[in-house]
Amino acid sequence: MEFITTVQQMQRYAEQQRCRGRRIAVVPTMGYLHEGHLSLIRLARQHAEVVITTLFVNPTQFAPGEDYERYPRDLERDRRLCAEAGSDALFAPSVEEMYPGGYTTRVSVLGISQKFEGQFRAGHFDGVATIVTKLFLATKPHVAVFGQKDWQQTLVVRQLIRDLNFDIELVVAPTVREPDGLAMSSRNVYLSPQERQQATVLYRALRAAAERAAAGERRRRELVAAMEAVLREVPALVLDYAAAADAYTLEEPELFAPGQEVVLLVAARLGQTRLIDNERVRLPEE
């Protein structure tokens, strides 16, 4: 596996692969890899001859007071896991490489980025859009693979690809979960044993609402109420939001249409850890 740390080296490597007629897939990550990330690398292999994994803890998507400094990092472990999962290259630039002195440009995706995570994490999606743009320009992919766990992020990236005319196919992979339903996340290491047990309430809340929706419940407030009823089972949980919205526009009508695809979203804090999760469900046709 190639280990690359500069944009120039990365662009040269990607251009060489393209000149050979090889299809490139990129898997952007912030490192501290788990099975969810590794499943993305393996899925990328199904879509391309060359898989590039990127590893960069992006400071511009963290708000002041968030966990940028303590975000888990283990480069040697990640290099080993990337190679074992079949990545052809690991691009792991420094902050100075991605944001050199005098850097002033920012990419903003309006609309889809301003609700939910955008409301609770000021500037987060500007940071995401900016770094994804820079990673696309460095790795020159034909395909980009992201996980569903950050569903709103995938919508922001989809809009970015369309608006900036990137010739890139977006592949969104299903969320990988622990046996008890908790969505895999690098931040799960923050949880104490008791909090880890309590954290499963997020998935149970999503499933409660998804079952209601699959049975024909179309009232948005009832779906949200179903989630909130389960979440209240853990008094220590501090809820940021529980929401039901159109899966692709994030609009929140009072009544969903028959056959509409709905995303159920939840974000909450448990101790010092912020957790997010989601579930998509298609309402039955009348």
PDB file of C-alpha atoms in Angstrom:
ATOM      1  CA  MET A   1       0.000   0.000   0.000  1.00  0.00           C
ATOM      2  CA  GLU A   2       1.266   3.453  -0.912  1.00  0.00           C
ATOM      3  CA  PHE A   3       1.545   5.917   1.961  1.00  0.00           C
ATOM      4  CA  ILE A   4       1.195   9.503   0.742  1.00  0.00           C
ATOM      5  CA  THR A   5       1.397  12.695   2.767  1.00  0.00           C
ATOM      6  CA  THR A   6       1.447  15.592   0.278  1.00  0.00           C
ATOM      7  CA  VAL A   7      -1.149  16.878  -2.158  1.00  0.00           C
ATOM      8  CA  GLN A   8       1.400  16.945  -4.977  1.00  0.00           C
ATOM      9  CA  GLN A   9       2.327  13.296  -4.443  1.00  0.00           C
ATOM     10  CA  MET A  10      -1.345  12.356  -4.220  1.00  0.00           C
ATOM     11  CA  GLN A  11      -2.265  14.138  -7.433  1.00  0.00           C
ATOM     12  CA  ARG A  12       0.688  12.566  -9.240  1.00  0.00           C
ATOM     13  CA  TYR A  13      -0.324   9.074  -8.054  1.00  0.00           C
ATOM     14  CA  ALA A  14      -3.963   9.599  -9.055  1.00  0.00           C
ATOM     15  CA  GLU A  15      -3.011  10.961 -12.460  1.00  0.00           C
ATOM     16  CA  GLN A  16      -0.790   7.946 -13.106  1.00  0.00           C
ATOM     17  CA  GLN A  17      -3.700   5.611 -12.346  1.00  0.00           C
ATOM     18  CA  ARG A  18      -6.025   7.566 -14.624  1.00  0.00           C
ATOM     19  CA  CYS A  19      -3.465   7.501 -17.454  1.00  0.00           C
ATOM     20  CA  ARG A  20      -3.473   3.717 -17.144  1.00  0.00           C
ATOM     21  CA  GLY A  21      -7.237   3.730 -17.578  1.00  0.00           C
ATOM     22  CA  ARG A  22      -7.852   2.621 -14.013  1.00  0.00           C
ATOM     23  CA  ARG A  23     -11.000   3.641 -12.142  1.00  0.00           C
ATOM     24  CA  ILE A  24     -10.367   5.293  -8.747  1.00  0.00           C
ATOM     25  CA  ALA A  25     -12.557   5.182  -5.654  1.00  0.00           C
ATOM     26  CA  VAL A  26     -11.893   7.365  -2.610  1.00  0.00           C
ATOM     27  CA  VAL A  27     -12.967   6.642   0.969  1.00  0.00           C
ATOM     28  CA  PRO A  28     -12.619   9.807   3.098  1.00  0.00           C
ATOM     29  CA  THR A  29     -12.121   9.173   6.839  1.00  0.00           C
ATOM     30  CA  MET A  30     -10.886  10.932   9.961  1.00  0.00           C
ATOM     31  CA  GLY A  31      -9.039   7.812  11.012  1.00  0.00           C
ATOM     32  CA  TYR A  32      -9.199   5.659  14.140  1.00  0.00           C
ATOM     33  CA  LEU A  33     -10.718   3.093  11.827  1.00  0.00           C
ATOM     34  CA  HIS A  34     -13.365   0.560  12.791  1.00  0.00           C
ATOM     35  CA  GLU A  35     -15.327  -2.072  10.899  1.00  0.00           C
ATOM     36  CA  GLY A  36     -17.630   0.596   9.463  1.00  0.00           C
ATOM     37  CA  HIS A  37     -14.696   2.282   7.723  1.00  0.00           C
ATOM     38  CA  LEU A  38     -13.232  -1.037   6.599  1.00  0.00           C
ATOM     39  CA  SER A  39     -16.558  -2.028   5.039  1.00  0.00           C
ATOM     40  CA  LEU A  40     -16.392   1.181   2.977  1.00  0.00           C
ATOM     41  CA  ILE A  41     -12.933   0.259   1.709  1.00  0.00           C
ATOM     42  CA  ARG A  42     -14.131  -3.209   0.723  1.00  0.00           C
ATOM     43  CA  LEU A  43     -17.214  -1.730  -0.982  1.00  0.00           C
ATOM     44  CA  ALA A  44     -15.022   0.756  -2.861  1.00  0.00           C
ATOM     45  CA  ARG A  45     -13.106  -2.197  -4.306  1.00  0.00           C
ATOM     46  CA  GLN A  46     -16.326  -3.364  -5.957  1.00  0.00           C
ATOM     47  CA  HIS A  47     -16.595  -0.037  -7.795  1.00  0.00           C
ATOM     48  CA  ALA A  48     -12.999   0.618  -8.851  1.00  0.00           C
ATOM     49  CA  GLU A  49      -9.600  -0.897  -9.627  1.00  0.00           C
ATOM     50  CA  VAL A  50      -7.797   1.560  -7.312  1.00  0.00           C
ATOM     51  CA  VAL A  51      -8.941   2.386  -3.783  1.00  0.00           C
ATOM     52  CA  ILE A  52      -7.571   5.464  -2.013  1.00  0.00           C
ATOM     53  CA  THR A  53      -8.378   5.930   1.661  1.00  0.00           C
ATOM     54  CA  THR A  54      -7.875   9.390   3.108  1.00  0.00           C
ATOM     55  CA  LEU A  55      -7.105  10.021   6.769  1.00  0.00           C
ATOM     56  CA  PHE A  56      -7.412  13.585   8.009  1.00  0.00           C
ATOM     57  CA  VAL A  57      -8.878  14.947  11.234  1.00  0.00           C
ATOM     58  CA  ASN A  58     -10.231  18.152   9.749  1.00  0.00           C
ATOM     59  CA  PRO A  59     -10.023  21.088  12.171  1.00  0.00           C
ATOM     60  CA  THR A  60     -12.396  23.297  10.189  1.00  0.00           C
ATOM     61  CA  GLN A  61     -15.407  21.046  10.822  1.00  0.00           C
ATOM     62  CA  PHE A  62     -15.022  21.211  14.608  1.00  0.00           C
ATOM     63  CA  ALA A  63     -16.646  24.111  16.450  1.00  0.00           C
ATOM     64  CA  PRO A  64     -14.853  25.753  19.392  1.00  0.00           C
ATOM     65  CA  GLY A  65     -15.143  23.553  22.467  1.00  0.00           C
ATOM     66  CA  GLU A  66     -15.689  20.347  20.479  1.00  0.00           C
ATOM     67  CA  ASP A  67     -13.397  17.341  20.617  1.00  0.00           C
ATOM     68  CA  TYR A  68     -10.808  18.158  17.932  1.00  0.00           C
ATOM     69  CA  GLU A  69      -7.836  17.909  20.297  1.00  0.00           C
ATOM     70  CA  ARG A  70      -8.963  14.665  21.942  1.00  0.00           C
ATOM     71  CA  TYR A  71     -10.366  12.989  18.814  1.00  0.00           C
ATOM     72  CA  PRO A  72      -8.811   9.475  18.841  1.00  0.00           C
ATOM     73  CA  ARG A  73      -5.777   9.034  16.612  1.00  0.00           C
ATOM     74  CA  ASP A  74      -3.565   6.021  15.874  1.00  0.00           C
ATOM     75  CA  LEU A  75      -1.821   6.329  12.522  1.00  0.00           C
ATOM     76  CA  GLU A  76       0.161   3.087  12.609  1.00  0.00           C
ATOM     77  CA  ARG A  77      -2.918   1.071  13.520  1.00  0.00           C
ATOM     78  CA  ASP A  78      -4.872   2.760  10.719  1.00  0.00           C
ATOM     79  CA  ARG A  79      -2.125   2.076   8.174  1.00  0.00           C
ATOM     80  CA  ARG A  80      -2.227  -1.613   9.057  1.00  0.00           C
ATOM     81  CA  LEU A  81      -6.023  -1.834   8.913  1.00  0.00           C
ATOM     82  CA  CYS A  82      -6.177   0.010   5.584  1.00  0.00           C
ATOM     83  CA  ALA A  83      -3.695  -2.369   4.029  1.00  0.00           C
ATOM     84  CA  GLU A  84      -5.510  -5.413   5.406  1.00  0.00           C
ATOM     85  CA  ALA A  85      -8.841  -4.123   4.036  1.00  0.00           C
ATOM     86  CA  GLY A  86      -7.326  -3.795   0.562  1.00  0.00           C
ATOM     87  CA  SER A  87      -6.691  -0.087   0.156  1.00  0.00           C
ATOM     88  CA  ASP A  88      -4.091   0.661  -2.539  1.00  0.00           C
ATOM     89  CA  ALA A  89      -3.098   4.015  -1.063  1.00  0.00           C
ATOM     90  CA  LEU A  90      -3.485   5.907   2.189  1.00  0.00           C
ATOM     91  CA  PHE A  91      -3.431   9.696   1.907  1.00  0.00           C
ATOM     92  CA  ALA A  92      -2.666  11.169   5.346  1.00  0.00           C
ATOM     93  CA  PRO A  93      -1.671  14.830   5.006  1.00  0.00           C
ATOM     94  CA  SER A  94      -0.831  17.192   7.844  1.00  0.00           C
ATOM     95  CA  VAL A  95      -2.998  20.172   8.760  1.00  0.00           C
ATOM     96  CA  GLU A  96      -0.275  22.449   7.339  1.00  0.00           C
ATOM     97  CA  GLU A  97      -0.384  20.553   4.055  1.00  0.00           C
ATOM     98  CA  MET A  98      -4.154  20.942   3.654  1.00  0.00           C
ATOM     99  CA  TYR A  99      -4.405  24.473   5.085  1.00  0.00           C
ATOM    100  CA  PRO A 100      -1.080  26.192   4.385  1.00  0.00           C
ATOM    101  CA  GLY A 101      -0.273  29.675   5.654  1.00  0.00           C
ATOM    102  CA  GLY A 102      -2.469  32.296   4.019  1.00  0.00           C
ATOM    103  CA  TYR A 103      -5.304  29.864   3.266  1.00  0.00           C
ATOM    104  CA  THR A 104      -8.602  31.836   3.110  1.00  0.00           C
ATOM    105  CA  THR A 105     -11.034  29.854   0.905  1.00  0.00           C
ATOM    106  CA  ARG A 106     -14.218  28.259   2.221  1.00  0.00           C
ATOM    107  CA  VAL A 107     -16.836  26.136   0.446  1.00  0.00           C
ATOM    108  CA  SER A 108     -20.441  26.471   1.651  1.00  0.00           C
ATOM    109  CA  VAL A 109     -23.417  24.342   0.667  1.00  0.00           C
ATOM    110  CA  LEU A 110     -26.549  26.225   1.647  1.00  0.00           C
ATOM    111  CA  GLY A 111     -30.024  24.875   2.353  1.00  0.00           C
ATOM    112  CA  ILE A 112     -29.507  21.187   3.099  1.00  0.00           C
ATOM    113  CA  SER A 113     -26.662  22.001   5.521  1.00  0.00           C
ATOM    114  CA  GLN A 114     -28.529  24.471   7.718  1.00  0.00           C
ATOM    115  CA  LYS A 115     -30.826  22.129   9.645  1.00  0.00           C
ATOM    116  CA  PHE A 116     -30.187  19.476  12.296  1.00  0.00           C
ATOM    117  CA  GLU A 117     -26.391  19.079  12.482  1.00  0.00           C
ATOM    118  CA  GLY A 118     -25.916  22.482  10.876  1.00  0.00           C
ATOM    119  CA  GLN A 119     -28.029  24.077  13.590  1.00  0.00           C
ATOM    120  CA  PHE A 120     -26.241  22.410  16.497  1.00  0.00           C
ATOM    121  CA  ARG A 121     -22.697  22.511  15.082  1.00  0.00           C
ATOM    122  CA  ALA A 122     -22.078  26.002  13.718  1.00  0.00           C
ATOM    123  CA  GLY A 123     -19.774  25.965  10.679  1.00  0.00           C
ATOM    124  CA  HIS A 124     -19.532  22.175  10.653  1.00  0.00           C
ATOM    125  CA  PHE A 125     -20.738  21.627   7.107  1.00  0.00           C
ATOM    126  CA  ASP A 126     -18.652  24.488   5.714  1.00  0.00           C
ATOM    127  CA  GLY A 127     -15.657  22.586   7.041  1.00  0.00           C
ATOM    128  CA  VAL A 128     -16.959  19.327   5.575  1.00  0.00           C
ATOM    129  CA  ALA A 129     -17.652  20.836   2.146  1.00  0.00           C
ATOM    130  CA  THR A 130     -14.264  22.548   2.069  1.00  0.00           C
ATOM    131  CA  ILE A 131     -12.215  19.482   2.982  1.00  0.00           C
ATOM    132  CA  VAL A 132     -14.215  17.133   0.736  1.00  0.00           C
ATOM    133  CA  THR A 133     -13.613  19.502  -2.183  1.00  0.00           C
ATOM    134  CA  LYS A 134      -9.887  19.545  -1.439  1.00  0.00           C
ATOM    135  CA  LEU A 135      -9.749  15.757  -1.072  1.00  0.00           C
ATOM    136  CA  PHE A 136     -11.566  15.292  -4.372  1.00  0.00           C
ATOM    137  CA  LEU A 137      -9.080  17.591  -6.099  1.00  0.00           C
ATOM    138  CA  ALA A 138      -6.161  15.712  -4.531  1.00  0.00           C
ATOM    139  CA  THR A 139      -7.321  12.150  -5.186  1.00  0.00           C
ATOM    140  CA  LYS A 140      -9.134  12.682  -8.540  1.00  0.00           C
ATOM    141  CA  PRO A 141     -11.657   9.876  -7.976  1.00  0.00           C
ATOM    142  CA  HIS A 142     -14.349   8.462 -10.234  1.00  0.00           C
ATOM    143  CA  VAL A 143     -16.276   7.212  -7.173  1.00  0.00           C
ATOM    144  CA  ALA A 144     -16.578   8.480  -3.593  1.00  0.00           C
ATOM    145  CA  VAL A 145     -17.812   6.155  -0.841  1.00  0.00           C
ATOM    146  CA  PHE A 146     -19.446   7.511   2.327  1.00  0.00           C
ATOM    147  CA  GLY A 147     -21.389   5.852   5.143  1.00  0.00           C
ATOM    148  CA  GLN A 148     -25.085   6.350   5.850  1.00  0.00           C
ATOM    149  CA  LYS A 149     -24.477   7.012   9.555  1.00  0.00           C
ATOM    150  CA  ASP A 150     -23.696  10.627   8.649  1.00  0.00           C
ATOM    151  CA  TRP A 151     -26.770  10.841   6.415  1.00  0.00           C
ATOM    152  CA  GLN A 152     -27.027  14.638   6.306  1.00  0.00           C
ATOM    153  CA  GLN A 153     -23.351  14.771   5.348  1.00  0.00           C
ATOM    154  CA  THR A 154     -24.022  12.510   2.362  1.00  0.00           C
ATOM    155  CA  LEU A 155     -26.724  14.938   1.215  1.00  0.00           C
ATOM    156  CA  VAL A 156     -24.301  17.851   1.517  1.00  0.00           C
ATOM    157  CA  VAL A 157     -21.701  15.937  -0.512  1.00  0.00           C
ATOM    158  CA  ARG A 158     -24.327  14.997  -3.104  1.00  0.00           C
ATOM    159  CA  GLN A 159     -25.237  18.676  -3.517  1.00  0.00           C
ATOM    160  CA  LEU A 160     -21.568  19.651  -3.666  1.00  0.00           C
ATOM    161  CA  ILE A 161     -20.862  17.127  -6.425  1.00  0.00           C
ATOM    162  CA  ARG A 162     -23.809  18.373  -8.450  1.00  0.00           C
ATOM    163  CA  ASP A 163     -23.267  22.087  -7.955  1.00  0.00           C
ATOM    164  CA  LEU A 164     -19.516  22.085  -8.655  1.00  0.00           C
ATOM    165  CA  ASN A 165     -19.797  19.663 -11.603  1.00  0.00           C
ATOM    166  CA  PHE A 166     -17.550  16.999 -10.120  1.00  0.00           C
ATOM    167  CA  ASP A 167     -17.584  13.965 -12.398  1.00  0.00           C
ATOM    168  CA  ILE A 168     -17.860  11.651  -9.401  1.00  0.00           C
ATOM    169  CA  GLU A 169     -20.334   8.900  -8.532  1.00  0.00           C
ATOM    170  CA  LEU A 170     -21.461   8.992  -4.898  1.00  0.00           C
ATOM    171  CA  VAL A 171     -21.951   5.616  -3.205  1.00  0.00           C
ATOM    172  CA  VAL A 172     -23.622   5.570   0.219  1.00  0.00           C
ATOM    173  CA  ALA A 173     -23.036   2.413   2.241  1.00  0.00           C
ATOM    174  CA  PRO A 174     -25.347   1.103   4.990  1.00  0.00           C
ATOM    175  CA  THR A 175     -24.491   1.872   8.603  1.00  0.00           C
ATOM    176  CA  VAL A 176     -22.463  -0.877  10.265  1.00  0.00           C
ATOM    177  CA  ARG A 177     -23.693  -1.671  13.768  1.00  0.00           C
ATOM    178  CA  GLU A 178     -22.540  -3.504  16.842  1.00  0.00           C
ATOM    179  CA  PRO A 179     -24.512  -6.684  17.662  1.00  0.00           C
ATOM    180  CA  ASP A 180     -26.750  -4.678  20.031  1.00  0.00           C
ATOM    181  CA  GLY A 181     -27.562  -2.087  17.358  1.00  0.00           C
ATOM    182  CA  LEU A 182     -25.241   0.779  18.305  1.00  0.00           C
ATOM    183  CA  ALA A 183     -23.863   2.461  15.190  1.00  0.00           C
ATOM    184  CA  MET A 184     -20.105   2.055  14.967  1.00  0.00           C
ATOM    185  CA  SER A 185     -18.259   5.325  15.538  1.00  0.00           C
ATOM    186  CA  SER A 186     -14.722   6.329  16.446  1.00  0.00           C
ATOM    187  CA  ARG A 187     -16.224   8.405  19.246  1.00  0.00           C
ATOM    188  CA  ASN A 188     -17.725   5.333  20.935  1.00  0.00           C
ATOM    189  CA  VAL A 189     -14.389   4.916  22.736  1.00  0.00           C
ATOM    190  CA  TYR A 190     -15.372   7.939  24.864  1.00  0.00           C
ATOM    191  CA  LEU A 191     -18.284   6.031  26.419  1.00  0.00           C
ATOM    192  CA  SER A 192     -17.993   4.536  29.902  1.00  0.00           C
ATOM    193  CA  PRO A 193     -19.242   0.930  30.260  1.00  0.00           C
ATOM    194  CA  GLN A 194     -22.567   2.193  31.640  1.00  0.00           C
ATOM    195  CA  GLU A 195     -22.925   4.819  28.902  1.00  0.00           C
ATOM    196  CA  ARG A 196     -22.057   2.225  26.264  1.00  0.00           C
ATOM    197  CA  GLN A 197     -24.983   0.107  27.449  1.00  0.00           C
ATOM    198  CA  GLN A 198     -27.319   3.116  27.564  1.00  0.00           C
ATOM    199  CA  ALA A 199     -26.291   4.296  24.084  1.00  0.00           C
ATOM    200  CA  THR A 200     -28.297   1.523  22.426  1.00  0.00           C
ATOM    201  CA  VAL A 201     -31.401   3.595  23.170  1.00  0.00           C
ATOM    202  CA  LEU A 202     -30.754   5.627  20.008  1.00  0.00           C
ATOM    203  CA  TYR A 203     -31.186   2.657  17.722  1.00  0.00           C
ATOM    204  CA  ARG A 204     -34.155   1.366  19.695  1.00  0.00           C
ATOM    205  CA  ALA A 205     -35.821   4.769  19.301  1.00  0.00           C
ATOM    206  CA  LEU A 206     -35.211   4.763  15.563  1.00  0.00           C
ATOM    207  CA  ARG A 207     -36.577   1.252  15.210  1.00  0.00           C
ATOM    208  CA  ALA A 208     -39.721   2.153  17.167  1.00  0.00           C
ATOM    209  CA  ALA A 209     -40.478   4.989  14.759  1.00  0.00           C
ATOM    210  CA  ALA A 210     -39.463   2.969  11.688  1.00  0.00           C
ATOM    211  CA  GLU A 211     -41.913   0.237  12.663  1.00  0.00           C
ATOM    212  CA  ARG A 212     -44.678   2.809  13.024  1.00  0.00           C
ATOM    213  CA  ALA A 213     -43.847   4.248   9.611  1.00  0.00           C
ATOM    214  CA  ALA A 214     -43.702   0.815   7.974  1.00  0.00           C
ATOM    215  CA  ALA A 215     -47.158   0.114   9.431  1.00  0.00           C
ATOM    216  CA  GLY A 216     -48.520   3.209   7.692  1.00  0.00           C
ATOM    217  CA  GLU A 217     -48.057   6.059  10.173  1.00  0.00           C
ATOM    218  CA  ARG A 218     -47.643   9.207   8.064  1.00  0.00           C
ATOM    219  CA  ARG A 219     -47.937  11.930  10.717  1.00  0.00           C
ATOM    220  CA  ARG A 220     -44.525  13.425  11.354  1.00  0.00           C
ATOM    221  CA  ARG A 221     -45.270  14.376  14.948  1.00  0.00           C
ATOM    222  CA  GLU A 222     -46.320  10.820  15.779  1.00  0.00           C
ATOM    223  CA  LEU A 223     -43.079   9.406  14.388  1.00  0.00           C
ATOM    224  CA  VAL A 224     -41.056  11.914  16.403  1.00  0.00           C
ATOM    225  CA  ALA A 225     -43.116  11.144  19.510  1.00  0.00           C
ATOM    226  CA  ALA A 226     -42.377   7.440  19.098  1.00  0.00           C
ATOM    227  CA  MET A 227     -38.644   8.185  19.148  1.00  0.00           C
ATOM    228  CA  GLU A 228     -38.846  10.573  22.087  1.00  0.00           C
ATOM    229  CA  ALA A 229     -40.834   8.080  24.179  1.00  0.00           C
ATOM    230  CA  VAL A 230     -38.024   5.532  23.908  1.00  0.00           C
ATOM    231  CA  LEU A 231     -35.255   8.091  24.410  1.00  0.00           C
ATOM    232  CA  ARG A 232     -36.813   9.158  27.702  1.00  0.00           C
ATOM    233  CA  GLU A 233     -35.984   5.717  29.063  1.00  0.00           C
ATOM    234  CA  VAL A 234     -32.424   7.026  29.615  1.00  0.00           C
ATOM    235  CA  PRO A 235     -32.724  10.174  31.777  1.00  0.00           C
ATOM    236  CA  ALA A 236     -28.974  10.866  31.423  1.00  0.00           C
ATOM    237  CA  LEU A 237     -29.408  11.382  27.677  1.00  0.00           C
ATOM    238  CA  VAL A 238     -29.462  15.044  26.594  1.00  0.00           C
ATOM    239  CA  LEU A 239     -31.353  15.254  23.312  1.00  0.00           C
ATOM    240  CA  ASP A 240     -30.284  17.687  20.596  1.00  0.00           C
ATOM    241  CA  TYR A 241     -32.985  16.583  18.175  1.00  0.00           C
ATOM    242  CA  ALA A 242     -35.199  13.716  17.105  1.00  0.00           C
ATOM    243  CA  ALA A 243     -36.729  14.330  13.697  1.00  0.00           C
ATOM    244  CA  ALA A 244     -38.501  12.774  10.743  1.00  0.00           C
ATOM    245  CA  ALA A 245     -37.929  14.335   7.335  1.00  0.00           C
ATOM    246  CA  ASP A 246     -37.936  13.679   3.626  1.00  0.00           C
ATOM    247  CA  ALA A 247     -34.881  11.524   3.045  1.00  0.00           C
ATOM    248  CA  TYR A 248     -33.410  13.720   0.304  1.00  0.00           C
ATOM    249  CA  THR A 249     -34.658  17.267   0.918  1.00  0.00           C
ATOM    250  CA  LEU A 250     -34.911  17.132   4.748  1.00  0.00           C
ATOM    251  CA  GLU A 251     -38.251  18.929   4.493  1.00  0.00           C
ATOM    252  CA  GLU A 252     -40.542  18.238   7.461  1.00  0.00           C
ATOM    253  CA  PRO A 253     -44.184  18.149   6.341  1.00  0.00           C
ATOM    254  CA  GLU A 254     -46.886  17.538   8.891  1.00  0.00           C
ATOM    255  CA  LEU A 255     -48.080  14.576   6.815  1.00  0.00           C
ATOM    256  CA  PHE A 256     -45.804  12.434   4.670  1.00  0.00           C
ATOM    257  CA  ALA A 257     -47.095  11.125   1.347  1.00  0.00           C
ATOM    258  CA  PRO A 258     -47.769   7.441   0.669  1.00  0.00           C
ATOM    259  CA  GLY A 259     -44.637   5.834  -0.726  1.00  0.00           C
ATOM    260  CA  GLN A 260     -42.400   8.688   0.438  1.00  0.00           C
ATOM    261  CA  GLU A 261     -38.912   7.823   1.666  1.00  0.00           C
ATOM    262  CA  VAL A 262     -38.406   9.231   5.146  1.00  0.00           C
ATOM    263  CA  VAL A 263     -35.245   9.563   7.222  1.00  0.00           C
ATOM    264  CA  LEU A 264     -35.483   9.359  10.991  1.00  0.00           C
ATOM    265  CA  LEU A 265     -32.692  11.283  12.692  1.00  0.00           C
ATOM    266  CA  VAL A 266     -31.488  11.514  16.258  1.00  0.00           C
ATOM    267  CA  ALA A 267     -28.583  13.318  17.926  1.00  0.00           C
ATOM    268  CA  ALA A 268     -27.931  13.341  21.658  1.00  0.00           C
ATOM    269  CA  ARG A 269     -25.250  13.660  24.295  1.00  0.00           C
ATOM    270  CA  LEU A 270     -24.437  10.964  26.800  1.00  0.00           C
ATOM    271  CA  GLY A 271     -21.878  12.144  29.311  1.00  0.00           C
ATOM    272  CA  GLN A 272     -19.077  13.750  27.285  1.00  0.00           C
ATOM    273  CA  THR A 273     -19.992  11.923  24.077  1.00  0.00           C
ATOM    274  CA  ARG A 274     -22.196  13.199  21.281  1.00  0.00           C
ATOM    275  CA  LEU A 275     -23.938  10.435  19.331  1.00  0.00           C
ATOM    276  CA  ILE A 276     -25.853  10.563  16.051  1.00  0.00           C
ATOM    277  CA  ASP A 277     -27.797   7.910  14.180  1.00  0.00           C
ATOM    278  CA  ASN A 278     -30.490   7.571  11.542  1.00  0.00           C
ATOM    279  CA  GLU A 279     -32.760   5.096   9.826  1.00  0.00           C
ATOM    280  CA  ARG A 280     -34.435   5.326   6.431  1.00  0.00           C
ATOM    281  CA  VAL A 281     -37.859   3.895   5.775  1.00  0.00           C
ATOM    282  CA  ARG A 282     -40.229   4.003   2.802  1.00  0.00           C
ATOM    283  CA  LEU A 283     -43.855   4.525   3.716  1.00  0.00           C
ATOM    284  CA  PRO A 284     -46.292   2.008   2.253  1.00  0.00           C
ATOM    285  CA  GLU A 285     -48.269   2.952  -0.826  1.00  0.00           C
ATOM    286  CA  GLU A 286     -51.955   3.459  -0.217  1.00  0.00           C
TER     287      GLU A 286
END
